[in-house]
Tab-separated table of C-alpha atoms and ligand atoms in Angstrom:
chain	number	residue	atom	x	y	z
N	3	MET	CA	165.258	-94.121	11.182
N	4	THR	CA	164.487	-91.046	9.078
N	5	SER	CA	161.213	-89.205	9.441
N	6	ASP	CA	160.263	-90.276	5.912
N	7	GLU	CA	160.693	-93.914	6.879
N	8	LEU	CA	158.579	-93.332	9.993
N	9	THR	CA	155.895	-91.755	7.826
N	10	ASP	CA	155.855	-94.876	5.668
N	11	ILE	CA	155.234	-97.028	8.725
N	12	GLU	CA	152.442	-94.741	9.875
N	13	ILE	CA	150.871	-94.970	6.431
N	14	LYS	CA	150.926	-98.774	6.528
N	15	LEU	CA	149.316	-98.844	9.970
N	16	LEU	CA	146.674	-96.310	9.000
N	17	MET	CA	145.787	-98.093	5.749
N	18	GLU	CA	145.358	-101.338	7.652
N	19	GLY	CA	143.008	-99.589	10.093
N	20	VAL	CA	141.088	-97.922	7.279
N	21	PHE	CA	140.590	-101.264	5.576
N	22	GLN	CA	139.309	-102.944	8.707
N	23	VAL	CA	137.012	-100.104	9.728
N	24	TYR	CA	135.715	-98.791	6.395
N	25	GLY	CA	136.462	-101.594	3.926
N	26	HIS	CA	138.410	-99.274	1.627
N	27	ASP	CA	141.584	-101.012	0.617
N	28	PHE	CA	144.587	-98.803	-0.090
N	29	ARG	CA	147.100	-101.269	1.315
N	30	ASP	CA	148.445	-102.141	-2.089
N	31	TYR	CA	148.736	-98.633	-3.534
N	32	SER	CA	152.108	-97.323	-4.705
N	33	GLU	CA	153.906	-95.634	-1.870
N	34	ALA	CA	155.352	-92.519	-3.486
N	35	SER	CA	152.005	-91.133	-4.578
N	36	LEU	CA	150.206	-92.237	-1.410
N	37	ARG	CA	152.878	-90.573	0.724
N	38	ARG	CA	152.567	-87.315	-1.196
N	39	ARG	CA	148.784	-87.299	-1.002
N	40	LEU	CA	148.677	-88.163	2.692
N	41	THR	CA	151.350	-85.620	3.569
N	42	ASN	CA	149.284	-83.018	1.743
N	43	TRP	CA	146.146	-84.027	3.595
N	44	LEU	CA	148.035	-83.961	6.897
N	45	SER	CA	149.364	-80.456	6.393
N	46	GLY	CA	145.810	-79.144	6.064
N	47	SER	CA	144.383	-81.306	8.823
N	48	GLY	CA	145.788	-79.690	11.940
N	49	PHE	CA	147.374	-82.949	13.113
N	50	ALA	CA	151.137	-83.162	13.538
N	51	THR	CA	151.506	-86.792	12.479
N	52	LEU	CA	149.421	-89.495	10.849
N	53	SER	CA	149.551	-91.509	14.082
N	54	LEU	CA	147.933	-88.631	15.930
N	55	ALA	CA	145.285	-88.336	13.220
N	56	GLN	CA	144.667	-92.068	13.115
N	57	SER	CA	142.636	-92.311	16.315
N	58	HIS	CA	140.222	-89.679	14.961
N	59	LEU	CA	140.175	-91.021	11.426
N	60	LEU	CA	139.077	-94.446	12.584
N	61	ARG	CA	136.239	-93.032	14.666
N	62	ASP	CA	134.997	-90.061	12.672
N	63	ARG	CA	133.485	-90.967	9.308
N	64	ALA	CA	133.264	-87.360	8.152
N	65	LEU	CA	136.938	-86.825	8.825
N	66	PHE	CA	137.740	-90.050	7.021
N	67	ASP	CA	135.766	-88.846	4.005
N	68	THR	CA	138.106	-85.874	3.692
N	69	LEU	CA	141.032	-88.278	3.717
N	70	LEU	CA	139.384	-90.476	1.101
N	71	ARG	CA	138.967	-87.489	-1.178
N	72	GLY	CA	142.560	-86.540	-0.518
N	73	ILE	CA	144.028	-89.938	-1.335
N	74	THR	CA	142.759	-90.369	-4.864
N	75	VAL	CA	144.148	-88.404	-7.795
N	76	ASN	CA	141.076	-87.322	-9.732
N	77	VAL	CA	142.664	-85.290	-12.476
N	78	SER	CA	141.343	-85.911	-15.972
N	79	GLU	CA	140.762	-84.212	-19.316
N	80	MET	CA	138.385	-84.632	-22.215
N	81	PHE	CA	140.144	-86.461	-25.043
N	82	ARG	CA	143.353	-86.708	-22.989
N	83	ASP	CA	145.943	-88.211	-25.359
N	84	PRO	CA	144.159	-87.307	-28.602
N	85	ALA	CA	146.102	-89.957	-30.524
N	86	PHE	CA	144.501	-92.600	-28.333
N	87	PHE	CA	140.963	-91.427	-29.083
N	88	LYS	CA	141.854	-91.219	-32.737
N	89	ALA	CA	142.969	-94.844	-32.632
N	90	ILE	CA	139.666	-95.796	-30.983
N	91	ARG	CA	137.743	-93.998	-33.692
N	92	GLU	CA	139.730	-95.460	-36.558
N	93	GLN	CA	140.608	-98.917	-35.339
N	94	VAL	CA	138.082	-99.984	-32.727
N	95	VAL	CA	134.837	-98.337	-33.788
N	96	PRO	CA	134.673	-100.318	-37.076
N	97	TYR	CA	134.435	-103.497	-34.979
N	98	LEU	CA	131.967	-101.951	-32.554
N	99	LYS	CA	129.707	-101.004	-35.457
N	100	THR	CA	129.189	-104.677	-36.221
N	101	TYR	CA	127.611	-105.280	-32.796
N	102	PRO	CA	123.887	-104.700	-32.269
N	103	PHE	CA	124.587	-103.104	-28.888
N	104	ILE	CA	127.822	-101.962	-27.268
N	105	LYS	CA	128.631	-102.041	-23.566
N	106	ILE	CA	131.535	-99.951	-22.311
N	107	TRP	CA	133.117	-99.691	-18.877
N	108	HIS	CA	135.236	-96.731	-17.845
N	109	ALA	CA	136.912	-97.886	-14.638
N	110	GLY	CA	138.301	-94.996	-12.575
N	111	CYS	CA	136.418	-92.382	-14.581
N	112	ALA	CA	137.205	-89.514	-12.160
N	113	SER	CA	134.908	-86.553	-12.939
N	114	GLY	CA	133.697	-88.122	-16.157
N	115	GLU	CA	135.683	-86.311	-18.853
N	116	GLU	CA	136.732	-89.521	-20.557
N	117	ALA	CA	133.263	-91.056	-20.521
N	118	TYR	CA	131.764	-87.938	-22.096
N	119	SER	CA	134.544	-87.939	-24.686
N	120	MET	CA	133.620	-91.489	-25.609
N	121	ALA	CA	129.934	-90.592	-25.842
N	122	ILE	CA	130.754	-87.745	-28.240
N	123	LEU	CA	132.912	-90.015	-30.347
N	124	LEU	CA	130.264	-92.741	-30.610
N	125	LEU	CA	127.492	-90.261	-31.414
N	126	GLU	CA	129.591	-88.773	-34.173
N	127	GLU	CA	130.135	-92.270	-35.505
N	128	GLY	CA	126.392	-92.731	-35.822
N	129	LEU	CA	125.947	-95.105	-32.910
N	130	ARG	CA	123.219	-93.180	-31.130
N	131	GLY	CA	120.970	-95.496	-29.141
N	132	ARG	CA	123.308	-98.439	-29.620
N	133	PHE	CA	125.626	-98.114	-26.651
N	134	ARG	CA	125.681	-97.816	-22.902
N	135	ILE	CA	128.644	-96.517	-20.914
N	136	TYR	CA	129.163	-97.607	-17.315
N	137	ALA	CA	131.491	-95.111	-15.670
N	138	THR	CA	132.705	-96.003	-12.203
N	139	ASP	CA	135.039	-94.614	-9.571
N	140	ILE	CA	135.851	-95.277	-5.939
N	141	ASN	CA	135.395	-91.634	-5.046
N	142	GLU	CA	131.695	-90.822	-4.665
N	143	GLU	CA	132.239	-87.119	-4.761
N	144	VAL	CA	133.809	-87.215	-8.221
N	145	ILE	CA	131.016	-89.510	-9.387
N	146	ARG	CA	128.547	-86.789	-8.390
N	147	LYS	CA	130.598	-84.245	-10.327
N	148	ALA	CA	130.801	-86.559	-13.291
N	149	HIS	CA	127.044	-86.889	-13.283
N	150	GLU	CA	126.630	-83.104	-13.396
N	151	GLY	CA	128.973	-82.747	-16.359
N	152	ILE	CA	129.979	-79.193	-15.488
N	153	TYR	CA	133.582	-78.136	-15.975
N	154	PRO	CA	135.526	-74.897	-15.580
N	155	LEU	CA	135.158	-72.832	-18.732
N	156	GLN	CA	138.883	-72.218	-18.904
N	157	GLU	CA	139.452	-75.901	-19.612
N	158	MET	CA	137.396	-75.791	-22.795
N	159	GLN	CA	140.268	-74.418	-24.814
N	160	ASN	CA	142.412	-77.438	-24.015
N	161	PHE	CA	139.479	-79.853	-24.435
N	162	THR	CA	138.653	-78.309	-27.813
N	163	ARG	CA	142.208	-78.684	-29.027
N	164	ASN	CA	142.313	-82.282	-27.817
N	165	TYR	CA	138.985	-82.961	-29.540
N	166	GLN	CA	140.258	-81.620	-32.837
N	167	HIS	CA	143.482	-83.613	-32.655
N	168	ALA	CA	141.456	-86.694	-31.796
N	169	GLY	CA	139.686	-86.475	-35.148
N	170	GLY	CA	136.419	-84.903	-33.952
N	171	THR	CA	134.092	-84.416	-36.916
N	172	GLY	CA	131.831	-81.746	-35.475
N	173	SER	CA	132.308	-78.530	-33.597
N	174	PHE	CA	133.208	-79.000	-29.942
N	175	SER	CA	131.283	-75.904	-28.885
N	176	ASP	CA	128.063	-77.705	-29.867
N	177	TYR	CA	128.565	-79.992	-26.891
N	178	TYR	CA	128.403	-77.413	-24.128
N	179	THR	CA	126.783	-74.186	-23.032
N	180	ALA	CA	128.870	-71.553	-21.305
N	181	ARG	CA	127.401	-70.136	-18.071
N	182	TYR	CA	129.554	-67.576	-16.288
N	183	ASP	CA	132.827	-69.395	-15.773
N	184	HIS	CA	131.434	-72.866	-16.311
N	185	ALA	CA	130.743	-75.088	-19.266
N	186	ILE	CA	127.682	-77.298	-18.966
N	187	LEU	CA	127.778	-80.341	-21.213
N	188	THR	CA	124.618	-80.987	-23.217
N	189	PRO	CA	122.372	-83.394	-21.305
N	190	MET	CA	122.060	-85.507	-24.453
N	191	LEU	CA	125.590	-86.777	-23.845
N	192	ARG	CA	124.576	-88.194	-20.486
N	193	GLU	CA	121.630	-90.181	-21.864
N	194	ASN	CA	123.662	-93.325	-22.335
N	195	ILE	CA	126.035	-93.056	-19.391
N	196	VAL	CA	125.462	-94.672	-16.012
N	197	PHE	CA	127.717	-93.303	-13.263
N	198	ALA	CA	128.266	-95.489	-10.200
N	199	ALA	CA	130.594	-95.981	-7.249
N	200	HIS	CA	132.736	-99.093	-7.566
N	201	SER	CA	136.095	-100.029	-6.099
N	202	LEU	CA	138.496	-102.018	-8.207
N	203	ALA	CA	140.262	-103.114	-5.041
N	204	VAL	CA	137.292	-104.827	-3.377
N	205	ASP	CA	134.232	-105.017	-5.674
N	206	ALA	CA	133.281	-107.662	-8.242
N	207	ASP	CA	133.361	-107.689	-12.034
N	208	PHE	CA	130.842	-106.267	-14.513
N	209	GLY	CA	129.580	-108.764	-17.053
N	210	GLU	CA	129.794	-108.881	-20.840
N	211	MET	CA	131.592	-105.672	-21.725
N	212	ASN	CA	132.755	-104.985	-25.282
N	213	LEU	CA	135.191	-102.261	-24.334
N	214	ILE	CA	136.902	-101.444	-21.046
N	215	LEU	CA	138.952	-98.321	-20.441
N	216	CYS	CA	141.115	-98.044	-17.374
N	217	ARG	CA	143.634	-95.344	-17.992
N	218	ASN	CA	145.948	-93.806	-15.422
N	219	VAL	CA	144.309	-95.683	-12.580
N	220	MET	CA	146.539	-98.734	-12.186
N	221	ILE	CA	149.644	-96.528	-12.242
N	222	TYR	CA	148.778	-95.975	-8.572
N	223	PHE	CA	148.542	-99.689	-7.785
N	224	LYS	CA	151.268	-102.134	-6.854
N	225	LYS	CA	151.748	-105.334	-8.766
N	226	GLN	CA	149.385	-107.554	-6.814
N	227	LEU	CA	146.486	-105.138	-6.994
N	228	LYS	CA	147.172	-104.593	-10.698
N	229	GLU	CA	146.894	-108.318	-11.263
N	230	ARG	CA	143.603	-108.417	-9.368
N	231	VAL	CA	142.158	-105.601	-11.428
N	232	LEU	CA	143.337	-107.062	-14.722
N	233	GLY	CA	141.713	-110.338	-13.688
N	234	LEU	CA	138.441	-108.439	-13.180
N	235	PHE	CA	138.741	-106.929	-16.635
N	236	ASP	CA	139.526	-110.257	-18.227
N	237	SER	CA	136.421	-111.837	-16.750
N	238	SER	CA	134.259	-108.805	-17.568
N	239	LEU	CA	135.150	-108.689	-21.266
N	240	SER	CA	133.396	-110.693	-23.956
N	241	PRO	CA	135.714	-112.533	-26.334
N	242	GLY	CA	136.847	-110.088	-29.012
N	243	GLY	CA	136.347	-107.216	-26.553
N	244	PHE	CA	138.853	-104.387	-26.153
N	245	LEU	CA	140.897	-103.290	-23.145
N	246	CYS	CA	142.489	-99.837	-23.182
N	247	LEU	CA	145.245	-98.699	-20.850
N	248	GLY	CA	147.023	-95.369	-20.367
N	249	THR	CA	149.823	-94.334	-22.720
N	250	LYS	CA	152.577	-95.443	-20.350
N	251	GLU	CA	150.944	-98.690	-19.200
N	252	SER	CA	151.072	-102.132	-20.771
N	253	LEU	CA	150.068	-105.771	-20.293
N	254	ASP	CA	153.667	-106.965	-20.567
N	255	HIS	CA	154.525	-109.579	-17.942
N	256	ARG	CA	150.971	-109.707	-16.555
N	257	HIS	CA	149.114	-112.965	-15.918
N	258	ILE	CA	146.396	-112.207	-18.425
N	259	SER	CA	148.710	-111.014	-21.200
N	260	ASN	CA	148.390	-114.216	-23.231
N	261	HIS	CA	144.608	-113.804	-23.406
N	262	PHE	CA	145.118	-110.533	-25.236
N	263	GLU	CA	146.747	-109.084	-28.312
N	264	GLU	CA	147.650	-105.444	-28.813
N	265	ILE	CA	145.804	-104.299	-31.934
N	266	LYS	CA	148.826	-102.296	-33.075
N	267	PRO	CA	152.134	-101.808	-31.246
N	268	ARG	CA	152.164	-98.964	-28.742
N	269	THR	CA	148.461	-98.148	-28.930
N	270	GLN	CA	147.827	-99.693	-25.491
N	271	ILE	CA	144.608	-101.051	-26.995
N	272	TYR	CA	144.352	-104.802	-26.470
N	273	ARG	CA	141.863	-107.250	-27.921
N	274	LYS	CA	140.757	-110.317	-26.021
N	275	ARG	CA	141.344	-113.489	-28.014
N	276	TYR	CA	138.385	-115.674	-28.980
N	277	ALA	CA	139.800	-119.050	-28.029
N	278	LYS	CA	140.974	-118.866	-24.431
N	279	LYS	CA	144.500	-120.176	-23.890
V	22	MET	CA	183.603	-80.545	-0.216
V	23	GLN	CA	185.617	-81.439	-3.296
V	24	LYS	CA	185.976	-85.172	-2.850
V	25	ASN	CA	183.269	-87.698	-2.536
V	26	ASN	CA	184.815	-88.948	0.695
V	27	GLY	CA	184.029	-92.558	0.076
V	28	ARG	CA	180.346	-91.713	-0.028
V	29	LYS	CA	178.255	-94.066	-2.140
V	30	PHE	CA	175.688	-92.404	-4.326
V	31	LYS	CA	172.773	-94.439	-5.626
V	32	ALA	CA	171.123	-92.110	-8.144
V	33	VAL	CA	171.347	-88.769	-9.923
V	34	VAL	CA	168.292	-86.585	-10.498
V	35	ILE	CA	168.421	-83.729	-12.993
V	36	GLY	CA	165.967	-80.870	-13.455
V	37	VAL	CA	166.053	-78.623	-16.483
V	38	SER	CA	163.660	-76.470	-18.460
V	39	THR	CA	164.204	-73.834	-21.156
V	40	GLY	CA	167.442	-74.674	-22.941
V	41	GLY	CA	167.110	-78.235	-21.756
V	42	VAL	CA	167.607	-80.075	-25.006
V	43	SER	CA	171.085	-78.726	-25.730
V	44	ALA	CA	172.078	-78.917	-22.053
V	45	LEU	CA	171.003	-82.570	-21.902
V	46	LYS	CA	172.800	-83.384	-25.136
V	47	LEU	CA	175.975	-82.034	-23.619
V	48	VAL	CA	175.670	-83.542	-20.154
V	49	LEU	CA	174.223	-86.945	-20.989
V	50	GLY	CA	176.400	-87.135	-24.095
V	51	ALA	CA	179.489	-87.086	-21.897
V	52	LEU	CA	178.435	-89.899	-19.567
V	53	PRO	CA	179.870	-93.365	-20.242
V	54	ALA	CA	177.622	-96.270	-21.202
V	55	ASP	CA	178.530	-98.018	-17.947
V	56	PHE	CA	177.746	-95.076	-15.668
V	57	PRO	CA	177.189	-97.023	-12.453
V	58	ILE	CA	173.961	-95.466	-11.149
V	59	PRO	CA	170.612	-94.543	-12.730
V	60	VAL	CA	169.988	-90.976	-13.892
V	61	LEU	CA	166.474	-89.541	-13.681
V	62	VAL	CA	165.579	-86.448	-15.653
V	63	VAL	CA	162.677	-84.050	-15.650
V	64	THR	CA	162.639	-81.553	-18.450
V	65	HIS	CA	159.611	-79.389	-19.123
V	66	ILE	CA	158.084	-80.551	-22.388
V	67	THR	CA	154.687	-79.759	-23.865
V	68	PRO	CA	151.871	-82.129	-22.867
V	69	ASP	CA	151.485	-83.614	-26.331
V	70	SER	CA	155.160	-84.452	-26.935
V	71	ASP	CA	155.919	-88.087	-27.644
V	72	ASP	CA	159.109	-89.911	-26.696
V	73	GLY	CA	161.031	-88.218	-29.542
V	74	LEU	CA	163.446	-86.445	-27.210
V	75	ALA	CA	164.396	-89.683	-25.454
V	76	ILE	CA	164.942	-91.386	-28.790
V	77	LEU	CA	167.065	-88.498	-30.046
V	78	LEU	CA	169.215	-88.450	-26.902
V	79	ASP	CA	169.555	-92.206	-26.981
V	80	THR	CA	170.985	-91.967	-30.493
V	81	LEU	CA	173.389	-89.219	-29.544
V	82	CYS	CA	174.601	-90.559	-26.194
V	83	ALA	CA	176.722	-93.544	-25.199
V	84	ILE	CA	174.542	-94.097	-22.139
V	85	ARG	CA	171.097	-95.602	-22.712
V	86	VAL	CA	168.291	-93.001	-22.643
V	87	LYS	CA	164.608	-93.865	-22.520
V	88	GLU	CA	161.276	-92.471	-21.470
V	89	ALA	CA	160.077	-93.972	-18.185
V	90	ASP	CA	157.323	-96.575	-18.250
V	91	ASP	CA	154.812	-97.323	-15.533
V	92	GLN	CA	156.610	-98.932	-12.551
V	93	GLU	CA	159.781	-99.505	-14.486
V	94	PRO	CA	162.691	-100.853	-12.423
V	95	MET	CA	165.704	-98.537	-12.589
V	96	ILE	CA	168.971	-99.987	-13.738
V	97	PRO	CA	172.503	-98.507	-13.759
V	98	GLY	CA	173.792	-97.105	-17.018
V	99	SER	CA	170.349	-95.809	-17.909
V	100	VAL	CA	168.792	-92.393	-18.117
V	101	TYR	CA	165.035	-92.131	-17.574
V	102	LEU	CA	163.149	-89.139	-18.899
V	103	ALA	CA	159.784	-88.250	-17.391
V	104	PRO	CA	157.071	-88.622	-20.059
V	105	ALA	CA	155.063	-85.598	-21.154
V	106	ASN	CA	152.020	-84.873	-19.012
V	107	TYR	CA	153.062	-87.213	-16.175
V	108	HIS	CA	154.911	-86.585	-12.933
V	109	MET	CA	157.725	-89.058	-12.362
V	110	MET	CA	158.404	-90.352	-8.839
V	111	VAL	CA	160.742	-92.810	-7.168
V	112	GLU	CA	159.506	-95.800	-5.170
V	113	ARG	CA	161.378	-97.467	-2.318
V	114	GLY	CA	161.858	-100.705	-4.190
V	115	GLY	CA	163.969	-98.978	-6.841
V	116	THR	CA	161.211	-98.540	-9.388
V	117	LEU	CA	159.793	-95.440	-11.025
V	118	ALA	CA	156.180	-94.399	-10.686
V	119	LEU	CA	154.105	-92.061	-12.819
V	120	SER	CA	151.208	-89.868	-11.784
V	121	ILE	CA	148.814	-87.390	-13.353
V	122	ASP	CA	148.460	-85.328	-10.182
V	123	PRO	CA	147.752	-81.637	-10.888
V	124	LEU	CA	150.524	-79.434	-12.234
V	125	VAL	CA	153.188	-78.391	-9.718
V	126	ASN	CA	154.919	-75.059	-10.413
V	127	PHE	CA	152.792	-74.915	-13.598
V	128	ALA	CA	154.529	-78.049	-14.779
V	129	ARG	CA	153.822	-81.730	-15.311
V	130	PRO	CA	156.311	-83.351	-15.112
V	131	SER	CA	157.622	-81.208	-12.265
V	132	VAL	CA	161.211	-81.257	-11.054
V	133	ASP	CA	160.118	-80.778	-7.431
V	134	VAL	CA	157.983	-83.916	-7.503
V	135	LEU	CA	160.873	-86.043	-8.764
V	136	PHE	CA	163.434	-84.493	-6.409
V	137	GLU	CA	161.247	-84.731	-3.309
V	138	THR	CA	160.237	-88.353	-3.828
V	139	ALA	CA	163.817	-89.317	-4.718
V	140	ALA	CA	165.141	-87.595	-1.589
V	141	GLU	CA	162.650	-89.516	0.548
V	142	VAL	CA	163.938	-92.776	-0.864
V	143	TYR	CA	167.676	-92.176	-1.271
V	144	GLY	CA	168.412	-89.689	1.530
V	145	PRO	CA	172.164	-88.895	1.572
V	146	ALA	CA	172.831	-91.214	-1.382
V	147	LEU	CA	171.314	-88.822	-3.916
V	148	ILE	CA	172.841	-86.208	-6.216
V	149	GLY	CA	170.497	-83.453	-7.409
V	150	VAL	CA	171.351	-81.227	-10.363
V	151	ILE	CA	169.576	-78.045	-11.453
V	152	MET	CA	170.456	-76.647	-14.854
V	153	THR	CA	169.207	-73.922	-17.195
V	154	GLY	CA	165.541	-73.000	-17.113
V	155	ALA	CA	162.834	-70.412	-16.612
V	156	GLY	CA	160.749	-70.386	-13.453
V	157	ASN	CA	161.639	-71.874	-10.092
V	158	ASP	CA	160.703	-75.527	-10.394
V	159	GLY	CA	163.248	-77.717	-8.615
V	160	SER	CA	164.336	-75.267	-5.918
V	161	LYS	CA	162.170	-76.790	-3.220
V	162	GLY	CA	163.114	-80.270	-4.342
V	163	LEU	CA	166.804	-79.516	-4.271
V	164	SER	CA	166.572	-78.113	-0.774
V	165	LYS	CA	164.710	-81.252	0.268
V	166	ILE	CA	167.608	-83.270	-1.152
V	167	LYS	CA	170.019	-81.179	0.909
V	168	SER	CA	167.997	-81.517	4.067
V	169	CYS	CA	167.994	-85.301	3.619
V	170	GLY	CA	171.777	-85.186	3.434
V	171	GLY	CA	172.154	-85.470	-0.347
V	172	MET	CA	174.373	-83.442	-2.651
V	173	ALA	CA	173.260	-80.344	-4.571
V	174	ILE	CA	174.831	-79.285	-7.857
V	175	VAL	CA	173.686	-76.115	-9.597
V	176	GLN	CA	174.735	-74.835	-12.995
V	177	ASP	CA	176.404	-71.438	-12.659
V	178	PRO	CA	173.608	-68.962	-13.533
V	179	ALA	CA	176.084	-66.942	-15.625
V	180	ASP	CA	176.646	-70.041	-17.754
V	181	ALA	CA	172.965	-70.942	-18.139
V	182	GLU	CA	170.898	-70.211	-21.233
V	183	MET	CA	168.127	-69.195	-18.812
V	184	ASP	CA	169.363	-68.354	-15.350
V	185	ALA	CA	166.091	-68.247	-13.392
V	186	MET	CA	165.996	-71.873	-12.277
V	187	PRO	CA	169.608	-72.066	-11.066
V	188	ARG	CA	169.331	-68.608	-9.504
V	189	SER	CA	166.172	-69.509	-7.640
V	190	ALA	CA	167.775	-72.706	-6.337
V	191	LEU	CA	170.807	-70.798	-5.095
V	192	GLN	CA	168.576	-68.349	-3.266
V	193	LEU	CA	166.959	-71.175	-1.350
V	194	LEU	CA	169.931	-73.364	-0.477
V	195	LYS	CA	173.673	-73.656	-0.284
V	196	ALA	CA	174.841	-75.741	-3.214
V	197	ASP	CA	177.765	-78.138	-2.830
V	198	HIS	CA	178.938	-77.308	-6.334
V	199	ILE	CA	178.209	-74.338	-8.580
V	200	VAL	CA	179.711	-75.273	-11.923
V	201	LEU	CA	179.715	-74.702	-15.660
V	202	LEU	CA	177.614	-77.029	-17.751
V	203	VAL	CA	180.711	-78.703	-19.213
V	204	GLU	CA	181.980	-79.439	-15.709
V	205	ILE	CA	178.869	-81.353	-14.728
V	206	PRO	CA	179.649	-84.683	-16.469
V	207	PRO	CA	183.199	-85.072	-15.078
V	208	LEU	CA	181.882	-84.164	-11.632
V	209	LEU	CA	179.096	-86.741	-11.850
V	210	ILE	CA	181.544	-89.341	-13.117
V	211	ARG	CA	183.837	-88.702	-10.171
V	212	LEU	CA	181.041	-88.664	-7.599
V	213	ALA	CA	179.520	-91.847	-8.961
V	214	GLY	CA	182.917	-93.499	-8.609
V	215	VAL	CA	183.539	-94.466	-12.223
V	216	LYS	CA	186.975	-96.101	-12.503
V	217	PRO	CA	189.149	-94.139	-14.903
B	308	SAM	C1	143.989	-90.030	-12.412
B	308	SAM	S1	142.327	-90.530	-12.432
B	308	SAM	C2	142.156	-91.157	-14.091
B	308	SAM	C3	141.090	-90.458	-14.857
B	308	SAM	C4	140.952	-90.856	-16.305
B	308	SAM	N1	140.781	-92.286	-16.473
B	308	SAM	C5	142.114	-90.328	-17.122
B	308	SAM	O1	143.007	-91.072	-17.492
B	308	SAM	O2	142.110	-89.139	-17.416
B	308	SAM	C6	142.334	-91.974	-11.405
B	308	SAM	C7	140.980	-92.317	-10.834
B	308	SAM	O3	141.021	-93.635	-10.290
B	308	SAM	C8	140.184	-93.667	-9.171
B	308	SAM	N2	140.522	-94.802	-8.308
B	308	SAM	C9	141.556	-94.919	-7.448
B	308	SAM	N3	141.481	-96.091	-6.797
B	308	SAM	C10	140.376	-96.734	-7.272
B	308	SAM	C11	139.770	-97.990	-6.984
B	308	SAM	N4	140.272	-98.814	-6.076
B	308	SAM	N5	138.643	-98.316	-7.651
B	308	SAM	C12	138.108	-97.482	-8.571
B	308	SAM	N6	138.639	-96.287	-8.881
B	308	SAM	C13	139.758	-95.911	-8.236
B	308	SAM	C14	140.427	-92.321	-8.517
B	308	SAM	O4	139.379	-91.962	-7.644
B	308	SAM	C15	140.574	-91.394	-9.713
B	308	SAM	O5	139.371	-90.766	-10.022
């Protein structure tokens, strides 16, 4: 047996222990990414193997928290994939405007970039006071960061370019104040966002959403967990509601796919049908 | 080691950067449509590129070329390009996985990420190829392939449009083959055991 195969066994055993002790369920996460993240964590941990670390991880909550932060990939950007946000603005917002009030769920929001992007977009579309965004993530530390809405100043260049390509109608610099090497988003953007911890692997659905975004989150999940999560989204969406996936994800071959219709090929924006089945 | 000694290879991974488009046209263009194992490619493209390069190569090449989708199963006779702004990885079950982990070697997709995860899965049954490019992405990955018993092919730096990537790989490891770009396809065809 190669050492990589041994590592895979150690990962399985550890994830089982973690689930039973802490209730966090990573047993159905894709192996390649999990292996990379855990190997990274291990090399900074002082332990030689995951088996040696396991005894401590299962007993020491603080140590486990460092592992939890290490497992999840929390990278995000404002207006990542500008063409996607443009499609939301041009093809989804016209429907949203016909609703008296709009409820949106960003599942796996990481440090909040996407949720703030959506808030900007909806404000520019004149929907102030008519929407609420629920932004959730399994990682409580990134939820705290998301709530602060402070990002490294050097990222603003990229965010600004994304914003412009996404069809932004204002000036991106109006949405933040630069302080030393940080950019602080205007508090107004946060008014309609609720940040909360929520795990797609173990927690329940959120009712009556009009729009759900879950982008680049399920790419880390194996098939069974994907199906679970999609089931949650299906039951959380009102009929006619929209489900948005990442640019390389799709509903093809999923259980719920016949409840949905892609609004235009290759947008990864799906609309839930009115008459079920 | 000139012959493949009855060894069975299960996949080819290719890393390329500056000069990549013409190098890929040449190499992939010379592979037959029934090339018996999957080919996985990371080339450094700008984050906002679409799948235009895959579509172009697919038109030009006999072998099927496409951009990888989330958890796509790999099939023989297909080339999978890592999409812009995603790392591409290999899973044990023979599927591809994508990730938006931070940049590695200033790159996403990164050659190292593909090579390392592929080496973990395929061990000695993997062929790694480094071609023209700036920077040193892929060197660590190729040495991981070697240390797992796989085969390392490096484009001769003198033949490369940009020699930094091949040169850096050769500094870190002993390649099994140092060859001209035009020699890469026949070599791959022989190693993969295509019947003449
Ligand atoms: C790569 S980020 C995606 C950020 C953003 N949606 C984007 O596309 O830019 C993935 C996020 O999913 C979160 N995540 C992973 N497993 C989760 C789970 N079981 N429940 C909720 N969130 C999870 C991670 O903590 C991480 O913040």
